[in-house]
Steps between C-alpha positions, in 0.01 A plus 500: 500500500673797336876467527638777275399819322679567172669841491685454169442191283828509303525435122296179530414305813258209486378214716628163379480139612599187305266595215187344357507155351275338235348828373712560189239316296263782599747767382631597846871537560665299774638800690673439831830611650763564232787383723368194681822457698470843666123456540534166681792630706287791620227265621756260649645781713159530671407129502206586275331258267728509196213616277398795721455820299778760518570840350720503191672834438653572161796736547395591854359845581233378744425688822242390760385572853428210736146513640554213746781302656621277220784258425648530151778350290687645202679304225615548144662812354637713785313831484682644802180478705466710813273481804455848644816600315709210637649255250310169459703272267330238286489126578395563861184521710393799710237596757316829437272694730196705405619835369834374368592612149651252255667635185687353203729673252622370161715185512859515379470152349202278430148597403241352739474529878254300713332601825317233699289545814442236762199293392500642145316792344125480446356639176252411228525130413407444136543180298676327790766768547566849636761569230468824305550507122449870434405480131214257571316759712324243718278680751671526839842401363708805415832664578526692827402865504558779749258473793433127461484286812661158530306243698626199695432304819572577864850389589732383771854641491755277323869453566746702291634274227767530234525308176846336472742725312630214286150449356444864400538543119735756342259666261764679291687180405499383134238232437515169313152353459403139424262455203304186409457475118137554396252404230646729231867431584564311176354782292785731599817474294796317652689830483236682706475215751876520551498880507237499776722310745830667404382863504493734797178698506409815690161552657299768323326786679186376319444233765233449763313228688349380171832433328870590491637606160865432413736707287843471328469136399250511215420169331551527126219295345216433746222284354168651399209522740300196606137431582442646846557255784515505879806663654697342782669687783850592382428448129773651278311639202671663205309765302598609151771743617700206638524633857382227743233578759468293818140481618439515875222513760269750327548351151215476251328162492550424128734629230615439144874566510728195471677395820847356542405347834425591862721611785528287810247647747764554768706708256191708419479606864858621491453668161207699643750702707715601199527867404536656151849451361576194710685218318310176439612174338334164439577128493294203381367263767259208490162492668616269778759756615238774499251286694760393756605861563138604556422209734816564705418873518150439638606219735771711660247762602247244621757314710700796635431601860613745764683378807423633848814718462355664187721321246358365174559131435526479120569172325 
């Protein structure tokens, strides 16, 4: 069933779910929603399966016409969305009728905005996922273009819901990220290891879903390259110029730059919303802290529920 027609696709709008697992050995990137917190929140607002595919907008700009009655939810960077010219703030659900026009401008803070539809979007399903990694050019998986139609399932209207204000992130706040030391940690000088966690970096404009480059905290003597090895989500690799790069959802599958360690996954989701120039710092953590944070993150979404009054029970 066609739910929307794309009038303007924005700088880059793609369909994303939780990404594809177990295909890196075949050279395919993981993909998936860059900010998993906003992605899951969007589906939670509609009582969707938490893996249902959503739209991910980078810096907004999307405009669409509803082709059927459809329930939607918006989360992530607030792009000052409007429905027929009327404000539609993020972190809420809405009911649209056929003919309604939904538009997004550029967010003041944050980078990625998510749009879910009741029952999830339906699109090409390749390698166990609907996620789009643009550079891979997999047939049927590409960024939205003008005139495209978005397909879903027939729907029943849903109650208007609001994500609790106290859970909504402030995307312009300075960030301190937890890093687990990695395989090449000991190859970095003690001075550079200390400099990494005492410096304040700024996010470079040379950043995208593949990796976020940091500036203004250059490491002085990074070790030479290594034999290429698999790259984990959140890996902090350091090329010869000494500026760390944090590798994210669309990262390459192998690489030969030495790595200080890997960010805690939950911190990666928050980092995904950072904009160029934003301040970023780091602290060392052990793997048990990183694992506990990830388990708690996932369990909270699985266990949370809506009351009959429309309140979210979050524990």
